[in-house]
XYZ file of N, CA, C and O in Angstrom:
808
model
N 87.504 106.822 105.480
C 87.179 106.194 106.760
C 87.035 105.253 107.034
O 87.308 104.201 105.784
N 86.899 104.455 107.904
C 87.652 103.091 108.371
C 86.611 102.579 109.410
O 86.288 103.651 110.742
N 85.680 101.664 109.088
C 84.588 101.083 110.585
C 85.495 99.637 110.623
O 85.874 98.868 110.050
N 85.117 99.516 112.103
C 84.673 97.911 112.111
C 83.264 97.479 112.369
O 82.820 98.211 113.325
N 83.189 96.182 112.109
C 82.346 95.071 112.362
C 82.403 94.377 113.793
O 83.823 93.658 113.714
N 81.337 94.518 114.986
C 81.765 92.923 116.124
C 80.612 92.284 115.877
O 80.262 92.116 116.954
N 80.153 92.737 114.526
C 79.151 90.878 114.674
C 77.546 91.126 114.793
O 77.160 89.819 114.078
N 77.524 92.636 115.217
C 76.569 92.758 115.237
C 75.985 94.853 114.619
O 75.175 94.762 113.529
N 76.880 95.270 114.360
C 77.080 96.010 113.827
C 78.477 97.446 113.586
O 79.642 96.839 113.926
N 78.738 98.096 112.489
C 79.541 99.353 112.228
C 79.768 99.710 112.761
O 78.439 100.987 113.735
N 81.229 100.245 113.443
C 81.301 101.523 114.179
C 83.230 102.215 113.805
O 83.281 101.419 113.264
N 82.678 103.339 113.600
C 83.353 104.240 112.594
C 84.988 104.232 113.431
O 84.937 104.547 114.690
N 86.523 104.311 112.956
C 87.467 104.312 114.356
C 88.432 104.922 113.743
O 87.660 105.845 112.340
N 89.402 104.936 113.527
C 90.435 105.925 112.914
C 90.163 106.020 111.401
O 90.963 105.373 110.976
N 90.085 107.191 111.097
C 90.175 107.677 109.199
C 91.644 106.723 109.447
O 92.979 106.467 109.527
N 91.994 106.968 107.844
C 93.497 106.253 106.973
C 93.910 107.549 107.055
O 92.953 108.255 106.903
N 95.466 107.446 106.732
C 96.037 108.954 106.127
C 95.564 109.670 105.042
O 95.540 110.529 105.256
N 95.492 108.824 103.899
C 95.441 108.585 102.423
C 94.089 108.593 102.403
O 93.746 107.486 101.672
N 93.181 110.089 101.841
C 91.346 109.323 100.938
C 91.895 108.561 99.728
O 92.915 109.604 98.567
N 91.286 107.606 99.418
C 91.645 106.495 98.102
C 90.788 105.427 97.941
O 89.804 105.514 98.166
N 90.492 105.638 96.395
C 89.396 104.381 96.203
C 90.461 103.277 95.395
O 91.930 103.469 95.261
N 90.542 101.942 95.251
C 90.479 101.135 94.065
C 91.929 100.905 94.579
O 92.957 100.350 93.942
N 92.131 100.353 96.075
C 93.314 99.954 96.425
C 93.540 98.622 96.819
O 92.595 98.266 96.691
N 94.889 97.966 96.967
C 94.903 96.800 96.719
C 94.248 96.551 99.062
O 95.251 97.645 99.640
N 95.070 94.808 99.109
C 94.153 94.957 100.963
C 95.127 93.152 100.714
O 95.262 92.455 100.460
N 95.882 93.203 101.699
C 96.467 91.884 102.718
C 95.305 92.288 103.816
O 95.518 93.161 104.813
N 94.937 90.889 104.144
C 93.754 90.830 105.135
C 94.680 90.734 105.988
O 95.131 89.834 106.330
N 93.852 91.173 107.643
C 94.338 90.914 108.395
C 92.817 90.566 109.285
O 91.828 89.984 109.117
N 92.545 91.655 110.825
C 91.298 91.415 111.120
C 91.201 92.792 112.157
O 91.799 93.597 111.791
N 90.357 92.533 112.509
C 89.546 93.993 112.990
C 90.345 94.484 114.316
O 90.659 94.986 114.604
N 91.252 93.664 114.360
C 91.844 93.973 115.920
C 93.912 94.146 115.641
O 94.460 93.541 116.269
N 93.775 93.270 114.838
C 95.302 92.311 113.800
C 95.431 93.571 112.766
O 94.088 93.941 112.529
N 97.128 93.349 112.675
C 97.236 94.361 111.321
C 96.822 93.946 110.011
O 96.406 92.036 109.374
N 96.448 94.880 109.365
C 96.137 94.854 107.765
C 96.752 95.842 107.093
O 97.121 97.298 107.555
N 96.874 95.800 105.838
C 97.768 96.324 104.605
C 96.666 96.982 103.471
O 96.105 96.391 103.133
N 97.209 98.018 103.593
C 96.574 98.808 101.949
C 97.412 99.178 101.564
O 98.237 99.700 101.709
N 97.667 99.319 99.622
C 98.294 99.909 99.209
C 98.224 100.515 98.062
O 97.001 99.824 97.682
N 98.497 101.710 97.270
C 98.059 101.771 96.190
C 96.821 102.891 96.052
O 96.125 103.089 96.955
N 95.817 102.825 94.861
C 94.500 103.458 94.832
C 94.584 104.109 94.468
O 96.167 105.277 93.473
N 94.125 105.131 93.985
C 93.060 106.275 93.313
C 92.730 107.317 93.940
O 91.827 107.107 94.220
N 92.848 108.549 94.398
C 92.063 109.523 94.754
C 90.867 110.107 93.930
O 89.367 110.547 93.740
N 91.357 110.614 92.824
C 90.687 111.067 91.883
C 91.429 110.348 90.324
O 92.402 109.663 89.813
N 90.378 110.176 88.783
C 91.387 110.148 87.902
C 92.510 110.660 87.284
O 92.424 111.612 87.816
N 93.417 109.912 86.843
C 94.466 110.438 86.379
C 95.640 110.019 87.588
O 96.445 110.687 87.111
N 95.726 110.405 88.640
C 96.857 110.312 90.308
C 96.536 109.453 90.166
O 95.097 108.419 90.801
N 97.768 108.106 90.765
C 98.220 107.276 91.524
C 98.282 107.147 92.648
O 99.927 107.948 92.328
N 98.275 106.541 93.131
C 99.329 106.421 94.008
C 100.404 104.712 94.579
O 99.698 104.038 93.954
N 101.281 105.482 95.619
C 102.782 104.376 96.093
C 101.803 103.808 97.324
O 102.832 102.528 98.035
N 101.538 104.739 97.683
C 101.557 104.895 99.122
C 100.913 104.021 100.000
O 99.679 102.752 99.189
N 101.598 102.999 100.982
C 101.005 102.040 101.496
C 101.017 102.473 103.421
O 101.498 102.890 104.035
N 100.132 101.898 103.926
C 99.570 101.946 104.874
C 99.043 100.893 105.745
O 98.754 99.552 105.134
N 99.382 100.895 107.637
C 99.554 99.570 108.321
C 98.387 99.704 109.101
O 98.158 100.675 109.956
N 97.247 98.429 109.214
C 96.487 99.190 110.859
C 96.714 98.242 111.515
O 97.211 96.803 111.755
N 96.590 98.462 112.792
C 97.301 98.671 114.508
C 96.232 97.515 114.821
O 96.878 96.895 116.169
N 95.300 98.060 114.726
C 93.869 97.339 115.624
C 93.037 98.783 116.333
O 92.258 98.583 116.484
N 94.418 99.841 115.826
C 93.660 101.152 116.802
C 93.926 102.091 115.650
O 92.941 102.668 115.296
N 95.168 102.108 114.730
C 95.085 103.345 113.666
C 96.176 102.877 112.958
O 96.656 101.962 112.641
N 95.894 104.036 111.909
C 96.493 103.246 110.431
C 97.928 103.761 110.810
O 98.467 105.425 110.980
N 99.057 103.654 110.087
C 100.488 104.501 109.892
C 100.985 104.170 108.516
O 100.721 103.211 108.139
N 101.557 105.514 108.003
C 102.490 104.842 106.376
C 103.566 104.113 106.619
O 104.315 104.588 107.619
N 104.136 103.046 106.126
C 104.755 102.234 105.807
C 105.626 102.889 104.438
O 105.137 103.680 103.741
N 106.616 102.091 104.162
C 107.239 101.871 102.433
C 106.563 101.981 101.443
O 105.177 101.381 101.703
N 106.736 102.713 100.530
C 106.151 102.946 99.204
C 105.823 101.511 98.256
O 107.054 100.822 98.440
N 104.876 101.289 97.425
C 105.169 100.169 96.525
C 106.317 101.191 95.525
O 106.354 102.502 95.461
N 106.802 100.022 94.417
C 108.022 100.695 93.703
C 107.306 101.723 92.553
O 106.920 102.039 92.211
N 106.024 100.794 92.187
C 104.876 101.427 91.255
C 103.760 101.865 91.297
O 103.148 101.328 92.345
N 103.567 103.090 91.587
C 102.096 103.679 91.590
C 101.216 102.883 91.217
O 101.431 103.444 89.812
N 100.485 102.756 91.146
C 98.951 102.446 90.330
C 97.647 101.746 91.303
O 97.635 101.808 92.332
N 96.349 101.696 90.597
C 95.219 101.865 91.479
C 94.490 100.510 90.463
O 94.622 100.030 89.990
N 93.346 100.378 90.943
C 93.168 99.022 90.296
C 93.825 97.698 90.973
O 93.830 97.058 89.192
N 94.462 97.593 91.545
C 95.177 96.860 92.094
C 94.934 95.383 93.159
O 93.939 95.782 93.776
N 95.087 94.253 93.381
C 94.664 93.112 93.812
C 95.970 92.871 94.754
O 96.943 92.852 94.448
N 95.596 92.083 96.435
C 95.981 91.939 96.966
C 96.204 90.458 97.303
O 95.414 89.517 97.312
N 96.929 90.011 97.725
C 96.694 88.510 99.006
C 97.944 89.002 99.586
O 98.796 89.456 100.027
N 97.988 88.183 100.907
C 98.587 87.434 102.087
C 98.603 88.554 103.527
O 96.847 88.652 103.446
N 99.305 88.977 104.128
C 99.115 89.248 105.111
C 99.919 91.073 105.314
O 100.629 91.201 104.554
N 100.106 90.575 106.876
C 100.300 92.773 107.054
C 102.315 92.477 107.052
O 102.298 93.178 106.815
N 102.673 91.219 106.825
C 103.596 91.105 106.892
C 104.247 90.444 106.105
O 105.538 89.846 105.869
N 103.343 89.725 105.208
C 104.475 88.883 103.904
C 103.120 89.017 102.894
O 102.027 88.149 103.094
N 103.044 90.130 101.833
C 101.562 90.389 101.072
C 102.303 90.819 99.333
O 103.559 90.192 99.148
N 101.404 89.816 98.539
C 101.461 90.652 97.099
C 100.755 91.421 96.450
O 99.329 91.488 96.989
N 101.504 92.042 95.934
C 100.519 93.568 95.003
C 100.272 93.042 93.893
O 101.608 92.916 93.463
N 99.498 92.731 93.111
C 99.387 92.316 91.680
C 98.388 93.501 90.783
O 97.322 93.640 90.682
N 99.446 93.456 89.503
C 98.266 94.077 88.234
C 98.397 95.069 88.683
O 98.876 95.916 89.660
N 97.241 96.070 88.000
C 97.049 97.404 88.499
C 96.745 98.162 86.838
O 97.084 97.712 86.208
N 96.584 99.865 87.213
C 97.312 100.431 86.259
C 97.761 101.893 86.177
O 97.400 102.115 87.548
N 99.200 102.066 85.891
C 99.190 103.002 86.047
C 99.168 104.112 85.651
O 99.907 105.562 85.297
N 98.106 104.146 84.627
C 97.199 105.744 83.450
C 96.205 105.170 82.970
O 95.944 104.063 83.283
N 95.702 105.720 82.299
C 94.353 106.149 81.906
C 94.559 104.635 80.490
O 95.256 104.590 80.173
N 93.989 103.552 81.105
C 93.879 102.679 79.808
C 95.573 101.607 80.236
O 95.777 100.568 79.173
N 96.401 101.870 80.887
C 97.744 101.153 80.805
C 97.728 100.196 81.813
O 97.688 100.046 82.941
N 97.459 98.692 81.670
C 97.251 97.389 82.358
C 98.838 97.384 82.442
O 99.311 97.151 81.743
N 98.767 96.351 83.771
C 99.974 96.235 83.931
C 100.327 94.918 84.186
O 99.386 93.687 84.871
N 101.471 94.338 84.360
C 101.839 92.979 84.796
C 102.317 93.119 85.649
O 103.309 92.305 86.167
N 102.714 93.745 86.600
C 103.372 94.015 87.805
C 103.212 93.058 88.619
O 102.051 92.950 88.984
N 104.008 93.237 89.503
C 103.934 92.155 91.251
C 105.127 92.093 91.790
O 105.782 92.224 91.723
N 104.431 92.889 93.076
C 105.569 93.349 94.337
C 105.154 92.529 95.224
O 103.993 92.406 96.028
N 106.608 91.990 96.425
C 106.039 91.166 97.454
C 106.714 92.182 98.926
O 107.278 92.789 98.389
N 105.332 92.365 99.430
C 106.249 92.762 101.445
C 106.642 91.967 102.258
O 106.069 90.471 101.756
N 107.434 92.110 102.769
C 108.035 91.748 103.609
C 107.875 92.243 104.557
O 108.695 91.613 106.155
N 107.170 92.798 105.049
C 107.212 93.449 106.619
C 107.274 94.947 106.424
O 107.050 95.490 107.187
N 108.429 95.131 105.972
C 109.715 96.598 105.821
C 109.316 97.068 104.354
O 108.840 98.732 104.252
N 109.897 96.549 103.318
C 109.638 96.633 101.897
C 109.216 96.503 100.963
O 108.743 95.042 101.260
N 108.666 97.065 99.839
C 108.254 95.595 98.671
C 109.514 95.369 97.948
O 110.021 96.500 97.350
N 109.494 94.596 97.397
C 110.553 94.551 96.250
C 109.693 93.597 94.838
O 108.754 92.592 94.828
N 110.305 93.537 94.005
C 109.378 93.661 92.284
C 109.419 92.708 92.354
O 111.176 91.721 92.818
N 108.339 91.123 91.868
C 108.909 90.020 91.495
C 108.896 89.449 90.155
O 108.310 90.844 89.473
N 108.796 88.700 89.451
C 108.145 87.926 88.505
C 106.878 88.932 87.833
O 106.199 88.948 88.524
N 106.948 89.180 86.226
C 105.296 89.787 85.936
C 104.675 88.748 85.754
O 104.675 87.271 85.352
N 103.407 89.053 85.747
C 102.381 88.545 85.676
C 102.141 87.799 83.928
O 103.242 88.907 82.935
N 101.704 87.251 83.412
C 101.782 86.766 81.536
C 100.833 88.166 80.779
O 100.853 87.901 80.047
N 100.088 88.188 81.669
C 99.038 89.112 80.833
C 99.019 90.779 81.704
O 98.404 90.712 82.757
N 99.162 91.265 81.068
C 98.608 93.076 81.143
C 96.763 93.145 81.586
O 96.321 92.733 81.267
N 96.929 93.502 82.741
C 95.041 93.810 83.216
C 95.202 94.724 85.055
O 96.570 94.269 84.896
N 94.214 95.503 84.983
C 93.657 95.690 86.296
C 91.914 95.402 86.511
O 91.444 94.723 85.681
N 91.742 95.416 87.781
C 90.670 95.402 88.090
C 89.926 93.868 88.529
O 89.255 93.766 87.926
N 91.365 93.014 88.182
C 91.061 91.656 88.329
C 91.154 91.362 90.327
O 90.671 92.364 90.937
N 90.959 90.025 90.153
C 91.127 90.091 92.030
C 92.026 88.609 92.293
O 92.019 87.756 90.815
N 92.429 88.685 93.233
C 93.321 87.686 93.583
C 93.614 87.352 95.222
O 92.190 88.303 96.070
N 93.888 86.146 95.735
C 93.673 85.839 96.616
C 94.651 84.946 96.855
O 95.690 84.014 96.054
N 94.780 84.364 98.887
C 96.033 83.483 98.745
C 97.252 84.163 99.749
O 96.779 85.376 100.307
N 97.914 84.043 99.645
C 99.616 84.208 100.121
C 100.543 84.910 99.264
O 100.576 85.358 97.764
N 101.711 85.643 99.732
C 102.867 86.147 98.874
C 103.865 84.874 98.727
O 104.502 85.572 97.745
N 103.237 83.395 99.118
C 104.050 82.555 98.234
C 103.306 81.887 97.725
O 103.527 80.324 96.595
N 102.119 81.605 97.623
C 100.640 80.881 97.084
C 99.903 81.850 96.948
O 98.660 81.617 97.718
N 99.472 82.152 94.987
C 98.518 82.598 95.000
C 97.369 82.850 93.489
O 98.344 82.583 92.806
N 96.084 83.207 93.605
C 95.875 83.368 92.249
C 95.293 85.141 92.437
O 95.066 85.649 93.072
N 95.291 85.210 90.846
C 94.918 86.542 90.241
C 93.757 86.560 88.592
O 94.514 85.024 88.302
N 92.737 86.481 89.379
C 91.937 86.812 87.985
C 90.640 87.406 87.327
O 91.233 88.327 87.706
N 90.621 87.510 86.502
C 89.774 88.287 85.951
C 90.550 90.051 85.550
O 91.686 89.402 85.068
N 89.332 90.595 85.244
C 90.177 92.040 84.739
C 90.159 92.410 83.556
O 89.483 92.836 83.304
N 90.685 93.966 83.527
C 90.309 94.650 82.497
C 88.667 95.555 82.910
O 88.086 94.924 82.006
N 88.763 96.310 83.381
C 87.292 96.792 83.556
C 86.187 97.130 82.288
O 85.158 97.012 82.221
N 87.349 97.446 81.868
C 86.933 97.505 80.327
C 86.182 96.975 79.146
O 85.600 96.773 78.329
N 86.582 95.879 79.906
C 86.879 94.338 78.663
C 87.281 93.543 79.395
O 88.265 92.955 79.616
N 85.629 93.129 80.372
C 86.818 92.085 80.758
C 87.476 90.258 80.731
O 86.737 90.467 79.702
N 88.194 89.461 81.258
C 88.441 88.518 80.965
C 88.642 87.763 81.264
O 87.610 87.534 83.239
N 88.990 86.253 81.230
C 88.431 85.145 81.923
C 90.174 84.903 82.230
O 90.043 83.555 83.572
N 90.964 85.260 81.903
C 92.390 84.547 82.548
C 92.792 84.359 84.094
O 92.054 85.122 84.564
N 93.351 83.411 84.256
C 93.273 83.014 85.687
C 95.300 82.617 86.019
O 95.775 82.195 84.740
N 95.900 83.251 86.763
C 97.440 83.188 87.139
C 97.612 82.452 88.233
O 96.980 82.905 89.355
N 98.252 81.651 88.418
C 99.320 81.016 89.766
C 100.625 81.282 89.768
O 100.943 81.867 88.863
N 100.687 81.541 90.958
C 101.869 82.237 91.803
C 102.105 81.173 92.659
O 101.835 81.170 93.479
N 103.399 80.684 92.611
C 104.144 79.345 93.708
C 105.420 80.137 94.430
O 105.829 79.479 95.101
N 105.657 81.654 94.020
C 106.817 82.274 94.823
C 107.921 82.657 94.210
O 108.479 83.324 94.495
N 107.816 82.191 92.788
C 109.078 82.256 91.545
C 108.262 82.457 90.958
O 109.495 84.141 89.900
N 106.829 82.371 90.276
C 107.005 82.320 88.675
C 105.264 82.547 88.418
O 104.823 81.631 89.080
N 104.437 82.949 87.429
C 103.406 82.966 87.412
C 103.164 82.294 86.361
O 104.071 81.953 85.377
N 102.038 81.085 86.178
C 101.723 80.502 84.879
C 100.193 80.130 84.529
O 99.183 80.119 85.849
N 99.616 80.553 83.296
C 98.045 80.651 83.122
C 97.740 78.898 83.341
O 98.719 78.087 83.357
N 97.016 79.354 84.365
C 95.446 77.603 84.415
C 94.238 77.718 83.593
O 94.585 78.835 83.067
N 93.471 77.072 83.905
C 91.995 76.978 83.742
C 91.357 78.438 83.356
O 91.878 79.333 85.011
N 90.598 78.696 82.832
C 89.950 80.620 82.764
C 88.719 80.411 83.970
O 88.255 79.218 84.014
N 88.542 81.424 83.784
C 87.108 81.790 84.672
C 85.824 80.995 83.481
O 86.181 81.539 82.687
N 84.705 80.433 84.735
C 83.198 79.970 83.581
C 82.733 81.275 82.968
O 82.723 81.355 81.787
N 83.121 82.129 83.704
C 82.598 83.730 82.939
C 83.337 85.117 83.438
O 84.188 85.419 84.413
N 83.364 85.953 82.497
C 84.301 87.364 82.109
C 83.916 87.947 83.190
O 83.170 87.803 83.909
N 85.162 88.499 83.948
C 84.341 89.179 85.442
C 85.828 90.284 85.532
O 86.816 90.393 85.422
N 85.209 91.049 85.442
C 85.898 92.514 86.647
C 85.843 93.291 87.935
O 84.804 92.570 88.188
N 86.058 92.924 88.506
C 86.013 93.527 90.175
C 85.493 92.269 91.240
O 85.647 90.763 90.907
N 84.685 92.680 91.560
C 84.047 91.579 92.277
C 84.664 91.136 93.618
O 85.703 91.337 94.071
N 84.102 90.383 94.864
C 84.810 89.947 95.935
C 85.739 88.670 95.846
O 85.582 88.494 94.657
N 86.644 88.456 96.740
C 87.329 87.120 96.440
C 87.365 87.046 97.959
O 87.938 87.453 98.329
N 88.163 85.467 97.988
C 88.554 84.489 99.271
C 89.172 83.533 98.557
O 89.033 83.326 97.264
N 90.418 83.064 99.787
C 91.129 81.843 99.283
C 92.309 82.265 99.998
O 92.333 82.932 101.184
N 93.312 81.051 100.090
C 94.413 80.792 101.246
C 95.156 80.719 100.144
O 96.253 80.301 100.944
N 95.059 79.958 98.804
C 96.220 79.614 98.273
C 96.162 79.297 96.873
O 94.636 79.964 96.669
N 97.354 79.529 95.892
C 96.874 79.138 94.450
C 95.995 77.409 94.488
O 95.512 77.527 93.313
N 95.934 76.884 95.600
C 94.688 75.891 94.696
C 93.856 76.070 95.430
O 92.697 74.862 95.629
N 93.132 76.631 96.386
C 92.078 76.723 97.084
C 91.806 78.844 97.093
O 91.674 79.946 97.889
N 89.986 78.795 96.060
C 89.815 80.395 95.920
C 88.476 80.216 95.591
O 88.015 79.830 95.239
N 87.837 81.559 96.110
C 86.321 81.746 95.561
C 86.087 83.344 94.634
O 86.835 84.385 95.528
N 86.104 83.032 93.442
C 85.568 84.120 92.907
C 84.145 85.231 93.055
O 83.534 83.660 92.782
N 83.819 86.019 93.451
C 82.562 86.056 93.944
C 82.061 87.077 93.258
O 82.627 88.298 93.389
N 80.680 87.414 92.380
C 80.000 88.555 91.748
C 81.659 88.701 91.321
O 82.206 88.185 89.899
N 81.420 90.341 90.477
C 82.299 90.799 89.900
C 80.722 91.611 88.643
O 79.928 91.721 88.582
N 81.499 91.724 87.183
C 81.238 93.052 86.057
C 81.415 92.229 84.697
O 82.990 91.771 84.698
N 80.607 91.798 83.977
C 80.796 91.055 82.988
C 80.978 92.110 81.767
O 81.779 91.700 80.205
N 81.052 93.114 81.643
C 81.378 94.350 80.521
C 79.741 94.788 79.887
O 80.071 95.642 79.524
N 78.935 93.624 80.506
C 77.563 94.701 79.598
C 76.908 94.172 80.916
O 75.420 94.431 80.561
N 76.682 93.621 82.282
C 76.151 94.039 83.223
C 77.052 92.878 84.210
O 77.967 92.589 84.381
N 76.097 92.686 86.012
C 76.773 92.577 86.912
C 76.473 91.345 86.503
O 75.243 90.023 86.257
N 77.327 89.814 87.076
C 77.302 88.946 87.474
C 76.747 88.615 88.600
O 77.497 88.527 89.989
N 76.131 87.865 88.817
C 75.019 87.121 89.953
C 75.864 85.781 89.927
O 74.988 85.031 91.239
N 77.255 85.086 89.984
C 77.599 84.085 90.493
C 78.520 84.099 91.126
O 79.201 84.774 90.969
N 79.241 82.875 91.687
C 80.632 82.243 92.487
C 80.945 81.357 92.095
O 80.493 80.506 91.725
N 82.432 81.481 91.978
C 83.049 80.159 90.965
C 83.829 79.938 92.210
O 84.733 80.485 92.600
N 83.952 78.289 92.433
C 85.292 78.151 93.221
C 85.856 76.942 92.653
O 85.757 76.590 91.259
N 87.091 77.863 93.579
C 88.289 77.190 92.079
C 89.145 75.980 93.370
O 89.130 75.908 94.349
N 89.404 74.449 92.794
C 90.085 73.547 93.044
C 91.051 72.568 93.124
O 90.827 72.742 91.659
N 91.284 72.587 93.663
C 92.947 71.495 93.239
C 92.442 70.543 93.999
O 92.022 70.126 94.552
N 92.553 68.811 93.030
C 94.172 69.281 92.222
C 93.661 69.385 90.658
O 94.765 69.069 90.135
N 92.524 68.670 90.559
C 92.616 69.518 89.117
C 91.737 70.564 88.878
O 91.574 69.986 87.303
N 91.614 72.084 89.170
C 91.753 73.057 89.029
C 90.044 72.996 88.405
O 90.274 73.476 86.703
N 89.359 72.436 89.012
C 87.954 72.682 88.439
C 87.343 74.137 88.749
O 87.395 74.716 90.043
N 86.435 74.083 88.059
C 85.860 75.324 88.473
C 84.222 75.281 88.620
O 83.484 74.656 88.250
N 83.945 75.112 89.898
C 82.046 74.961 90.306
C 81.717 76.257 89.880
O 82.099 77.298 90.978
N 80.319 76.524 89.928
C 79.862 77.927 89.590
C 78.165 77.414 90.025
O 77.301 76.600 90.007
N 78.085 78.442 91.392
C 76.805 78.477 91.805
C 76.785 79.983 91.638
O 77.169 80.586 91.490
N 74.742 80.374 92.092
C 74.371 81.838 91.679
C 73.932 82.156 93.121
O 73.791 81.171 94.110
N 74.778 83.172 93.089
C 74.068 83.657 94.244
C 73.002 84.713 94.296
O 72.122 85.052 93.831
N 72.201 84.469 95.480
C 70.289 84.916 96.025
C 70.313 86.196 96.281
O 71.911 86.200 96.977
């Protein structure tokens, strides 16, 4: 199912072509292009399919090089990044792929294998943090368009959760799962000192 929010209410529009969960996404808007990729419809089935939204309907475009689920995304429908994920039960990976609007290209690997993390930014300036849903982590890695580097850890171990950000110097980690319960905090990532500010979500 796909639904659009108009500022007041939700309405259903054209469905995705392939039913799935835990896919990556490069954001757009309700009437502009968005991209979804990877995911899984059932345990032990993993997708490489990529679909693009044009404001009215979804269409299938080029597949990821590596089928996987529980991955994160950054960027736009014409310049995106697909980060980490799982290619099988318990198989956390370091794979990163970039999208140029037509096809996916494998890029330099992350330093730490994981899935279920969160990320944000652009295809050339992104952050990826947390992950490993069965054992949440605190690692944060920064992407500069060429290579990954480890930076300051999260204040709280986290898997999943919401994310927002415009680059590898500006991001928000929103809630998540700690391994023993849900996290009700938000962490702000700020450059140039790479400090983490934590606030409680009410």
